[in-house]
mmCIF file of C-alpha atoms in Angstrom:
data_model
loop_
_atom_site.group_PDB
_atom_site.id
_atom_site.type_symbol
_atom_site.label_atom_id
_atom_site.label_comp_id
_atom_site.label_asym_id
_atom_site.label_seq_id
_atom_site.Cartn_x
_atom_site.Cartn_y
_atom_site.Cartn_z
ATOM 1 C CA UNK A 10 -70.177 23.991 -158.459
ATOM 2 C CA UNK A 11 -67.751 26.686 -159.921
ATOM 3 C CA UNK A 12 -63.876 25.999 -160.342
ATOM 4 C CA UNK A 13 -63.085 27.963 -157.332
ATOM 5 C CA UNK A 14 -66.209 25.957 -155.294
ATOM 6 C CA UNK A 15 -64.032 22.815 -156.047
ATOM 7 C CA UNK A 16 -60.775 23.967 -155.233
ATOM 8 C CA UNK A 17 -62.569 25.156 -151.729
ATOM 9 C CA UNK A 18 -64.377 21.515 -150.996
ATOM 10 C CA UNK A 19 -60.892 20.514 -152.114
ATOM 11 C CA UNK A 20 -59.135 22.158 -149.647
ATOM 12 C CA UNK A 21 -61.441 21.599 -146.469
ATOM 13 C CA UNK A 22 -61.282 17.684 -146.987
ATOM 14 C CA UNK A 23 -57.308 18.052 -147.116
ATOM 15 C CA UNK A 24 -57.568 19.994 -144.229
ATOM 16 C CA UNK A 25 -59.957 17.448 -142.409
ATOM 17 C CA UNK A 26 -57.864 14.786 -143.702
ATOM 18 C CA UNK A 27 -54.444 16.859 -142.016
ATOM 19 C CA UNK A 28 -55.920 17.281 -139.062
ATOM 20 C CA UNK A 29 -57.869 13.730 -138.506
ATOM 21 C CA UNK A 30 -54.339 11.953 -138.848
ATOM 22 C CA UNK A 31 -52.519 13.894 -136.094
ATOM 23 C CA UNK A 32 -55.313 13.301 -134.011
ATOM 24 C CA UNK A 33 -55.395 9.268 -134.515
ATOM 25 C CA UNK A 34 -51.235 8.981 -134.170
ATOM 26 C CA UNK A 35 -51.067 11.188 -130.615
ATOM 27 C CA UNK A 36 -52.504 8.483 -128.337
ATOM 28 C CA UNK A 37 -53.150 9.512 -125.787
ATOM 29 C CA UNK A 38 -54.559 12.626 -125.785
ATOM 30 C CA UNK A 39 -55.526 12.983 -122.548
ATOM 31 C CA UNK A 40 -54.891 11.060 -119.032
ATOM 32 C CA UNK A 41 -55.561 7.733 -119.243
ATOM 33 C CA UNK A 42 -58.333 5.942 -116.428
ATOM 34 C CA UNK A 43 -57.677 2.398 -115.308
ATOM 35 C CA UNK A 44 -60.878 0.876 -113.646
ATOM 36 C CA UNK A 45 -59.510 -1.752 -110.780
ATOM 37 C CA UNK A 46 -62.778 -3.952 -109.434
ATOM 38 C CA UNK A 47 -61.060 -4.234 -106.168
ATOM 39 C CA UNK A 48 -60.701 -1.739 -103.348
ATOM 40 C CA UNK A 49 -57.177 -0.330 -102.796
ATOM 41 C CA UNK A 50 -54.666 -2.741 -101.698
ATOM 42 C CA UNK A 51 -55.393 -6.313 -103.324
ATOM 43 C CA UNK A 52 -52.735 -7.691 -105.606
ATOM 44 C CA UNK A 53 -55.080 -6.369 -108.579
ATOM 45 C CA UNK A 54 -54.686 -2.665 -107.108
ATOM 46 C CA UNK A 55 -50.937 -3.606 -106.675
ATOM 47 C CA UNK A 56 -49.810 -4.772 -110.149
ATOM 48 C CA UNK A 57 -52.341 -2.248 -112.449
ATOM 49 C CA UNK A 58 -50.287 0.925 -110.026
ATOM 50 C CA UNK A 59 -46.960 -0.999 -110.789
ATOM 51 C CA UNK A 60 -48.254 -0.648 -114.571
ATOM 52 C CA UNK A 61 -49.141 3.032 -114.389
ATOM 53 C CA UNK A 62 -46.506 4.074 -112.928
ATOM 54 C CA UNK A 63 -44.845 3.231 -116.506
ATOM 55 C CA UNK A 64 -47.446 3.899 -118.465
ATOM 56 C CA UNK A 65 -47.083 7.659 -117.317
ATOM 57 C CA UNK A 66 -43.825 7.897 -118.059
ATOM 58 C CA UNK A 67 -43.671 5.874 -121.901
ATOM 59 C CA UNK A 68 -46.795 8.194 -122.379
ATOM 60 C CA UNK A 69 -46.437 11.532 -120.589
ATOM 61 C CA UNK A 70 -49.618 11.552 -119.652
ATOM 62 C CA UNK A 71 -51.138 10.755 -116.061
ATOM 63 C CA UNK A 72 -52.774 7.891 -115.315
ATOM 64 C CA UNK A 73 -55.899 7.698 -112.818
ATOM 65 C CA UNK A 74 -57.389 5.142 -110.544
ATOM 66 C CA UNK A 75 -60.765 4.453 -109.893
ATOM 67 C CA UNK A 76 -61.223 1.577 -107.808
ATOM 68 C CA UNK A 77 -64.431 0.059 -108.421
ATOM 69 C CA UNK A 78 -65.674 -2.939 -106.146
ATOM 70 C CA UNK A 79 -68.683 -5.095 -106.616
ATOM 71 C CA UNK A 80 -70.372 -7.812 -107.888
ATOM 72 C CA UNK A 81 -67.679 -9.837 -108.897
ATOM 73 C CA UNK A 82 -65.823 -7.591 -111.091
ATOM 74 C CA UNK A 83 -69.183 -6.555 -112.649
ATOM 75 C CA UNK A 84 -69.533 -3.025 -111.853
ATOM 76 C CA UNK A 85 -65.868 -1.946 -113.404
ATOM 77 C CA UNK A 86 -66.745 -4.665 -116.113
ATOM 78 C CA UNK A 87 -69.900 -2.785 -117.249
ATOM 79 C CA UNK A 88 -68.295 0.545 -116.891
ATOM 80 C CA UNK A 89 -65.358 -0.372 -118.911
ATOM 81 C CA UNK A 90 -67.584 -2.047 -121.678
ATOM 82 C CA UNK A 91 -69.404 1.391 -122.211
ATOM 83 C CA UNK A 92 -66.433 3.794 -122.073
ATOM 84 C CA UNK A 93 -65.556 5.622 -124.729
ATOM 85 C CA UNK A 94 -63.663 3.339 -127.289
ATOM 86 C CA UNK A 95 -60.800 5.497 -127.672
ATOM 87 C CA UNK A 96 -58.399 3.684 -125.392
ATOM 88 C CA UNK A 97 -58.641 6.630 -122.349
ATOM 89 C CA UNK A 98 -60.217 3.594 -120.529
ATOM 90 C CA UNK A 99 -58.973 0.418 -119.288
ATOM 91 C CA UNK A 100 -59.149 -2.053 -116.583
ATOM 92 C CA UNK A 101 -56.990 -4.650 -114.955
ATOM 93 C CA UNK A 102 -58.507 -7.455 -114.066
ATOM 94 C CA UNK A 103 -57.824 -11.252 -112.719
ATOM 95 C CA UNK A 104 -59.329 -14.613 -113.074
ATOM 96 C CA UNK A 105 -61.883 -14.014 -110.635
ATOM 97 C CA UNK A 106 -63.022 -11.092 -112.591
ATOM 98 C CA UNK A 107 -62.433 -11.482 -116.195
ATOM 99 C CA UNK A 108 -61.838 -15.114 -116.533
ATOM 100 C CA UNK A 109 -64.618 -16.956 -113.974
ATOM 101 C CA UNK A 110 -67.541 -14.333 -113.578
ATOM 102 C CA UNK A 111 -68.062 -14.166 -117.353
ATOM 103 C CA UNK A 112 -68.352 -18.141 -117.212
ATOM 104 C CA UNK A 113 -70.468 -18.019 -113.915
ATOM 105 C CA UNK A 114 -72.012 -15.293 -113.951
ATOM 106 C CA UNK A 115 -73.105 -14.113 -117.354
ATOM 107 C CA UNK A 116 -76.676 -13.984 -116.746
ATOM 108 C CA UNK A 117 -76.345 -11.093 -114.298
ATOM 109 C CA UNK A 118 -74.123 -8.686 -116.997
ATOM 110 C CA UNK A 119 -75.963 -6.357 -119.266
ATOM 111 C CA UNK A 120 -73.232 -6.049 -121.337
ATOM 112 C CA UNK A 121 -72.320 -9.102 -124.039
ATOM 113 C CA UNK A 122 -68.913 -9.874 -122.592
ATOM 114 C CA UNK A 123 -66.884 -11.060 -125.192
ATOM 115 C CA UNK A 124 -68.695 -8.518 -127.362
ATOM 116 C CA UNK A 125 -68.611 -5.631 -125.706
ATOM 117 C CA UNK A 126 -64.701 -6.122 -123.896
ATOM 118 C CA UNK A 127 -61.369 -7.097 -125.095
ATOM 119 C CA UNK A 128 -58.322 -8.476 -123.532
ATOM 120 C CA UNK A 129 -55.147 -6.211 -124.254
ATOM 121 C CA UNK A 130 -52.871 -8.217 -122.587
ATOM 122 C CA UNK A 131 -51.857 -9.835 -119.439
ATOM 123 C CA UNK A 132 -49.738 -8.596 -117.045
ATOM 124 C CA UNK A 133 -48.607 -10.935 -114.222
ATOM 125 C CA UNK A 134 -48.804 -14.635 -113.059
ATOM 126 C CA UNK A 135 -48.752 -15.390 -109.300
ATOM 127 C CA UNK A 136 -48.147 -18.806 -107.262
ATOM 128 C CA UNK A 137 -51.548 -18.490 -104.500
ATOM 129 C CA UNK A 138 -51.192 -19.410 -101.133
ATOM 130 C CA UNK A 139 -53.422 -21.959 -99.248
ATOM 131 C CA UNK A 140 -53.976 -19.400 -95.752
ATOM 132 C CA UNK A 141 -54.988 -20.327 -92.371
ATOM 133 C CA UNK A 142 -55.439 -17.924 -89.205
ATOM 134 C CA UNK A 143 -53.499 -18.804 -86.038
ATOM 135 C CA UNK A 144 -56.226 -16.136 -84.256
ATOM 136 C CA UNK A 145 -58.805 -18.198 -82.830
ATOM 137 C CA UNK A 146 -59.160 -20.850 -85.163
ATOM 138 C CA UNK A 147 -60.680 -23.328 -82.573
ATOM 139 C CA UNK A 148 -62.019 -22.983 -79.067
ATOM 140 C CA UNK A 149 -59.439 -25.482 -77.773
ATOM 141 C CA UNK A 150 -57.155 -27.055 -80.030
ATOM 142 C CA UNK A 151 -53.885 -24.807 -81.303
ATOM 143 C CA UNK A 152 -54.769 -23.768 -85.127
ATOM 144 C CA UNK A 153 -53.708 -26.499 -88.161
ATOM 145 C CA UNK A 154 -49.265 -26.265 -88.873
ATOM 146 C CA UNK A 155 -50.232 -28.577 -91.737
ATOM 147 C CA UNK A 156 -52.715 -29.212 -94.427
ATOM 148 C CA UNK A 157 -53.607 -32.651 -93.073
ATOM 149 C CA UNK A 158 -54.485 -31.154 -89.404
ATOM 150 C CA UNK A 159 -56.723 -28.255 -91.480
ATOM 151 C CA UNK A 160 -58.313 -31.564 -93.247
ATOM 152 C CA UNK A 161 -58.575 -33.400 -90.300
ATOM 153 C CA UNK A 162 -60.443 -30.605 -88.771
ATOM 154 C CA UNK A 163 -63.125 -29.693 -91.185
ATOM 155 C CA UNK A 164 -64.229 -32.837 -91.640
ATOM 156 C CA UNK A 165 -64.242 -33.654 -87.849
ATOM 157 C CA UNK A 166 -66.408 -30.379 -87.763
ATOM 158 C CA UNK A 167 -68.263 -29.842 -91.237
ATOM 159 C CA UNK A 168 -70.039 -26.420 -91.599
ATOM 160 C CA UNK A 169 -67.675 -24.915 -89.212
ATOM 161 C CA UNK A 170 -64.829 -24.109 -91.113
ATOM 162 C CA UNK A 171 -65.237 -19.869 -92.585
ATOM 163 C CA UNK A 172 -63.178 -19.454 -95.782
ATOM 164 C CA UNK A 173 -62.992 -16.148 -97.377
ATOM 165 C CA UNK A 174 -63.238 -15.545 -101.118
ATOM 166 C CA UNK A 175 -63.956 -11.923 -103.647
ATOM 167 C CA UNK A 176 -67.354 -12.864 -103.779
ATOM 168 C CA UNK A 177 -69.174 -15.560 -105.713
ATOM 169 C CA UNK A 178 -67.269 -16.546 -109.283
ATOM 170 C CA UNK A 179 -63.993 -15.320 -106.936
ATOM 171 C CA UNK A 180 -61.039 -17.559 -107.917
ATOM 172 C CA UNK A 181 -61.660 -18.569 -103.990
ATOM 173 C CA UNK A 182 -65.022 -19.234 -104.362
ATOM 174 C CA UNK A 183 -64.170 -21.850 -106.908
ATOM 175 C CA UNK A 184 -60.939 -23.431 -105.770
ATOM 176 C CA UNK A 185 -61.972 -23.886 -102.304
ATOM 177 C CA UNK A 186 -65.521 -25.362 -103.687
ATOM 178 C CA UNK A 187 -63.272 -27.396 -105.416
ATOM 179 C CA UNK A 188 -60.812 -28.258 -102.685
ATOM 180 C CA UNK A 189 -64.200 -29.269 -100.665
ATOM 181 C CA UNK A 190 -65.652 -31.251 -102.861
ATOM 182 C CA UNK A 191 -62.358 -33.246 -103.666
ATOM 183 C CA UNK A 192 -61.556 -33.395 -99.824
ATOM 184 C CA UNK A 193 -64.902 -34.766 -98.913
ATOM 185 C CA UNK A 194 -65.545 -31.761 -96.650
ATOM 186 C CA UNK A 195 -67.717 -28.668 -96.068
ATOM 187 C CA UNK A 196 -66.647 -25.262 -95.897
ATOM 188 C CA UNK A 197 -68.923 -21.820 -94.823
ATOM 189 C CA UNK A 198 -68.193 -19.207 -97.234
ATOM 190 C CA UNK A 199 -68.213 -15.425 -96.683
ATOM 191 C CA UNK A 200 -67.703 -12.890 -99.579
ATOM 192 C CA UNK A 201 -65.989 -9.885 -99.101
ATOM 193 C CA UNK A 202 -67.170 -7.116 -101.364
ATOM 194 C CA UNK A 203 -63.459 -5.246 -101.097
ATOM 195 C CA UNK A 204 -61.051 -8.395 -102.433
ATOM 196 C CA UNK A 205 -58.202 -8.995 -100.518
ATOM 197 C CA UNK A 206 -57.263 -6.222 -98.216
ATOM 198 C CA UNK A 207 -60.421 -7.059 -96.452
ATOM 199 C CA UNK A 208 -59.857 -10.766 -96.434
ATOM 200 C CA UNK A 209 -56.659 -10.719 -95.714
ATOM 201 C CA UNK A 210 -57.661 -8.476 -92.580
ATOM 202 C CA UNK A 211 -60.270 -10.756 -91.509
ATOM 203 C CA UNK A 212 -57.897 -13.790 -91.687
ATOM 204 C CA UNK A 213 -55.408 -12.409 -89.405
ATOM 205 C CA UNK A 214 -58.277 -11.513 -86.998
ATOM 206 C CA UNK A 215 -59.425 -15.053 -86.966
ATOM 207 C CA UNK A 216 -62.790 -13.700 -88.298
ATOM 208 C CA UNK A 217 -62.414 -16.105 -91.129
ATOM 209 C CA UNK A 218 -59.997 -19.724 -91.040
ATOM 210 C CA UNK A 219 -58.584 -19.615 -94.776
ATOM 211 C CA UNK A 220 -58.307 -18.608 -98.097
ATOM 212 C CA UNK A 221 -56.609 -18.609 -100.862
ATOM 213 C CA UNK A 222 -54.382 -15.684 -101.337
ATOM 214 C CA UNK A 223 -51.558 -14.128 -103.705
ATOM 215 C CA UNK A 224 -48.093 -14.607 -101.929
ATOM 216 C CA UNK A 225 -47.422 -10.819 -102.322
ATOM 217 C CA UNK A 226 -49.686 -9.532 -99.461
ATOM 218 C CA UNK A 227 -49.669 -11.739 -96.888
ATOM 219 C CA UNK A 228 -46.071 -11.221 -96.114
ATOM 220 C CA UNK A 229 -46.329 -8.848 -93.157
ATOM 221 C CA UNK A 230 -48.943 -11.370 -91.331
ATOM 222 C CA UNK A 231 -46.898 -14.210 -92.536
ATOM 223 C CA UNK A 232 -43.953 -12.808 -90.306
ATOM 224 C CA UNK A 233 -46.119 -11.775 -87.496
ATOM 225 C CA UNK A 234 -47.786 -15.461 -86.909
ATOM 226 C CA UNK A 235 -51.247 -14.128 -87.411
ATOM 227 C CA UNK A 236 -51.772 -16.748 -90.420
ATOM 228 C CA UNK A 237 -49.451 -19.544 -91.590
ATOM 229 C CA UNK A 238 -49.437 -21.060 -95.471
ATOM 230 C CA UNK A 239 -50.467 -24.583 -95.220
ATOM 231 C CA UNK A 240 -49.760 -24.987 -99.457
ATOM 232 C CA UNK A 241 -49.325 -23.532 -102.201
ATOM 233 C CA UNK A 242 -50.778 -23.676 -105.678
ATOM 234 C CA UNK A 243 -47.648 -23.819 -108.281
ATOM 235 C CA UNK A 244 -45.824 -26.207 -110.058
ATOM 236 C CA UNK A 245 -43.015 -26.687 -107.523
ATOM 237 C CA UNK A 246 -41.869 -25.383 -104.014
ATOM 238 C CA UNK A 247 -40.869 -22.096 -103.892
ATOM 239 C CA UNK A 248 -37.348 -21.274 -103.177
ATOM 240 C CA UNK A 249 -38.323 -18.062 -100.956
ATOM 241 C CA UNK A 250 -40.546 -21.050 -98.985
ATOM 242 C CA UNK A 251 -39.291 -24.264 -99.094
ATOM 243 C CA UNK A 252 -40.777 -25.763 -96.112
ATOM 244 C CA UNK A 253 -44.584 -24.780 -97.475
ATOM 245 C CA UNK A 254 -45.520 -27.904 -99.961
ATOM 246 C CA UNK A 255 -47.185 -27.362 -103.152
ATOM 247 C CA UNK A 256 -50.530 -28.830 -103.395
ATOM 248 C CA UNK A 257 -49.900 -31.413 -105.419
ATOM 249 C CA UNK A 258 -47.427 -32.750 -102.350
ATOM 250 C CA UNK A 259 -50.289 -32.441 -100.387
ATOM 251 C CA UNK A 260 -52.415 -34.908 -102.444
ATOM 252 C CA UNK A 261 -54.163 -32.486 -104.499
ATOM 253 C CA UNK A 262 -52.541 -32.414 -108.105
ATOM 254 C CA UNK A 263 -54.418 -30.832 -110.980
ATOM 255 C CA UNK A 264 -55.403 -27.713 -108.762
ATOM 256 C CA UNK A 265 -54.817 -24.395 -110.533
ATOM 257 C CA UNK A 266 -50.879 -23.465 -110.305
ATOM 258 C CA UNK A 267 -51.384 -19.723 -110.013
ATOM 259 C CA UNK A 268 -53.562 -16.536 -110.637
ATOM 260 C CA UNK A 269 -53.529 -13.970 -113.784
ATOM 261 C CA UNK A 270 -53.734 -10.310 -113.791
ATOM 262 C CA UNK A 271 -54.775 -8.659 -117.393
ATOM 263 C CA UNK A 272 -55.482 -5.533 -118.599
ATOM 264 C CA UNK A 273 -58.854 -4.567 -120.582
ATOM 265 C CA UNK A 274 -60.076 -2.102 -122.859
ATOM 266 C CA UNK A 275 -63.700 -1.824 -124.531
ATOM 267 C CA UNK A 276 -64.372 -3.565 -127.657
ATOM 268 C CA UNK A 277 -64.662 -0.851 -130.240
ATOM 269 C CA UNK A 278 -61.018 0.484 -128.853
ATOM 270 C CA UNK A 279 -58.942 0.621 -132.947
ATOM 271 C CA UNK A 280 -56.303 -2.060 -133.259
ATOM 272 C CA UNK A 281 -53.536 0.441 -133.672
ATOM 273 C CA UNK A 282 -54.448 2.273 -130.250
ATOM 274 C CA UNK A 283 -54.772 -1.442 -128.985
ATOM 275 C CA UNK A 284 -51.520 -2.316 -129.776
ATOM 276 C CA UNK A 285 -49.543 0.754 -128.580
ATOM 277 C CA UNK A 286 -51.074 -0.023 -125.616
ATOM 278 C CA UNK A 287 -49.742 -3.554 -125.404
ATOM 279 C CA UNK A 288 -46.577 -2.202 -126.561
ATOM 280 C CA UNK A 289 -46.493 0.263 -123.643
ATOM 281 C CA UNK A 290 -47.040 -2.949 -121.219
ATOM 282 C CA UNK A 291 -44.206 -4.752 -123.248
ATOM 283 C CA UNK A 292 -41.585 -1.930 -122.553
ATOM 284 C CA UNK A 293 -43.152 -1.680 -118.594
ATOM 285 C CA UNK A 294 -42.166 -5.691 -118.271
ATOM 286 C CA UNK A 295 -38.456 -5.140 -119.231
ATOM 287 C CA UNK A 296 -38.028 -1.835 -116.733
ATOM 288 C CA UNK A 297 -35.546 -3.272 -113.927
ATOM 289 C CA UNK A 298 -37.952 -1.309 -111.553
ATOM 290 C CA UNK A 299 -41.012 -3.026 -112.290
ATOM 291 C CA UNK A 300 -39.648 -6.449 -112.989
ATOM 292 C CA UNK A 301 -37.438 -5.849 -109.000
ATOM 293 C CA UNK A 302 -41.154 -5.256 -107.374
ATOM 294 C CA UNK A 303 -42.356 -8.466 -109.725
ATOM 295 C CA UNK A 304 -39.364 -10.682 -107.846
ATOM 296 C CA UNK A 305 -40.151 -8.968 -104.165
ATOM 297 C CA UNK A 306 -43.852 -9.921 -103.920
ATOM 298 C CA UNK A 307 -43.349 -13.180 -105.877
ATOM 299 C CA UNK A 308 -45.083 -12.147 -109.119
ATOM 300 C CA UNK A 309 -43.967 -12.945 -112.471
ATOM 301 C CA UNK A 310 -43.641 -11.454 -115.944
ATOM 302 C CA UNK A 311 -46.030 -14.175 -117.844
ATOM 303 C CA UNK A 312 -44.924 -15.542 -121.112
ATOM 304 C CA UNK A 313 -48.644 -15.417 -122.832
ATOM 305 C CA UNK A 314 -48.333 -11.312 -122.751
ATOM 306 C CA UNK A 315 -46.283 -11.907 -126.352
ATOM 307 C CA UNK A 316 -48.856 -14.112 -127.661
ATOM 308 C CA UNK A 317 -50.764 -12.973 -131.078
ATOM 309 C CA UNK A 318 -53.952 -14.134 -129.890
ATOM 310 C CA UNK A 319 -54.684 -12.904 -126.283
ATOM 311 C CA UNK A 320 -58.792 -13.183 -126.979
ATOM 312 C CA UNK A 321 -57.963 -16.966 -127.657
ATOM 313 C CA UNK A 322 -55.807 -17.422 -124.794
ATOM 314 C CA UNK A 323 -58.792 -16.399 -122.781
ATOM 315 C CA UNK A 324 -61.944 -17.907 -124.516
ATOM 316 C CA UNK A 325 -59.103 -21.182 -123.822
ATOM 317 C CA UNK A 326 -58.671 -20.290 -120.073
ATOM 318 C CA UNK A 327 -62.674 -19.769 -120.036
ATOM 319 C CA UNK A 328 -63.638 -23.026 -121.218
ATOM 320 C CA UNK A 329 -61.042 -24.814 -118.952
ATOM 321 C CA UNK A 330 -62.564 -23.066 -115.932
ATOM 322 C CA UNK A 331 -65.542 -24.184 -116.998
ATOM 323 C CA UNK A 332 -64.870 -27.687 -117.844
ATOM 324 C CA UNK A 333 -63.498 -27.963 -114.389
ATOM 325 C CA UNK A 334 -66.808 -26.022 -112.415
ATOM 326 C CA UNK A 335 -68.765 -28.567 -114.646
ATOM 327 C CA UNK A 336 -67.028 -31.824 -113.485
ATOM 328 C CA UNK A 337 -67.271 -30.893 -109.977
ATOM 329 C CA UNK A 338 -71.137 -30.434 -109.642
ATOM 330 C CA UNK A 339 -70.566 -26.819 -109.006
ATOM 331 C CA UNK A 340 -73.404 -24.166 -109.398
ATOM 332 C CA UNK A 341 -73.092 -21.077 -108.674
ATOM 333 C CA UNK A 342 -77.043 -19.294 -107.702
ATOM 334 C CA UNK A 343 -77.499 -16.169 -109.961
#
């Protein structure tokens, strides 16, 4: 190669290198997607549009939905896990999804979860309601005011009891499995493909008796008497509903306190795009806005979001889950 041959190579790889480095530093480059495995209007679809709503504005850039039910948070799982690793693709997720279908469920995946996915952070913490309907919940007797007349109940009529759950693997699934096997009673289950609008729905019809729900939907048919809290899974009695007991009051301790909502990204996404992500969610926590919403519906900021290791936070909350389906008995059929 001649002198000026060099000085030409030369020149295209400083050129390539100019215009590589720009490209890497300007995420994102393009609207961002954010896969939801629920249908619109769960607590899952709540907090990841409370998110994006922030996200477009620390970014410039819009942010999409595509709400992508099924199979227990397998179909967005998958679809996630095979985007493009350049951080133009995440999902929000919960424990149902991300943290008990991986554990339960892995069989059914053709992806290599903890390969192929990665936690970016998580994004909100939420006390769950013990629901029952006041629609119909017995031919003849007035529905349960308390946890010990819902007891009382199912195990005076065992198989007759409907709860409601996300499907199996659902955080509902599990608990009330759980809750049944602990109580010494037995519970029909029916999945609901959408998540919680369509539980939630179903409850206040009286199609279904309980479930376990977030306290930041059930509001409206807490104030119209269609379904009543009989406990509550969190560490103490909430001030906003002192007379509902937590479960531990109920003679239940050791039940989960709450559920998580976290936001995902595929595997190969770079660390640096990774963590401008995570410090996007940072700054989105500390917006009055967000953190006003957070108080309304009960939700709050939770304290692992600034931990260093988020992937061992949730191999941790993994192996708990399944340390607890293990000393229950519980199988789930694949």
């Amino acid at each position: 190669m001649g002198r000026c041959g060099w000085i030409l190579s030369c020149a295209l790889c400083l050129l390539s290198i100019a215009t590589q480095a720009p490209a890497q530093s300007s995420y994102p480059s393009k609207p961002i997607r954010i896969l939801v495995p629920y249908a619109p209007g769960g607590l899952t679809d709540v907090v990841a549009r409370l998110y994006a709503e922030q996200l477009r504005q620390s970014f410039g850039r819009g942010v999409f939905f595509e709400n992508k039910p099924g199979a227990s948070g397998i179909v967005a799982i998958e679809e996630t896990a095979r985007a493009r690793p350049d951080g133009h693709t995440l999902m929000i997720g919960n424990i149902s999804t991300n943290g008990l279908t991986p554990v339960l469920l892995a069989r059914k995946m053709k992806i290599d979860y903890e390969g192929d996915l990665q936690i970016v952070t998580p994004l909100a913490d939420v006390p769950v309601f013990f629901l029952a309907t006041t629609t119909n919940f017995t031919p003849d007797d007035p529905a349960p005011k308390t946890f010990v007349d819902f007891l009382a109940y199912a195990k005076a009529h065992p198989g007759k009891v409907r709860y409601g759950s996300a499907g199996i693997g659902s955080y509902q699934q599990i608990n009330t499995e759980i809750l049944a096997k602990r109580a010494g009673i037995a519970l029909a289950h029916i999945p609901f493909k959408g998540g919680g609008a369509e539980i939630i729905r179903d409850l206040g019809n009286g199609d279904i008796h309980v479930s376990w729900f977030n306290i930041t939907n059930p509001v409206g048919m807490m104030k119209a008497g269609r379904v009543r809290a009989l406990a509550i899974a969190a560490p103490q009695r909430l001030a906003q509903y002192p007379d509902v007991p937590t479960l531990a009051e109920v003679g239940f301790p050791g039940m989960r306190a709450s559920q998580w909502v976290a936001a995902f990204a595929p595997s190969g996404v770079p660390p640096e795009i990774v963590e401008t992500v995570h410090k996007a969610f940072l700054k989105a926590m500390a917006v009055p806005e967000l953190q006003e919403a957070f108080a309304r519906g009960g939700m709050v900021v939770p304290q692992q979001a600034w931990l260093d290791d988020p992937k061992g936070w949730l191999r941790d909350e993994m192996a708990s889950w399944k340390r607890d389906v293990e000393d229950i008995g519980i199988t789930v059929e694949e």
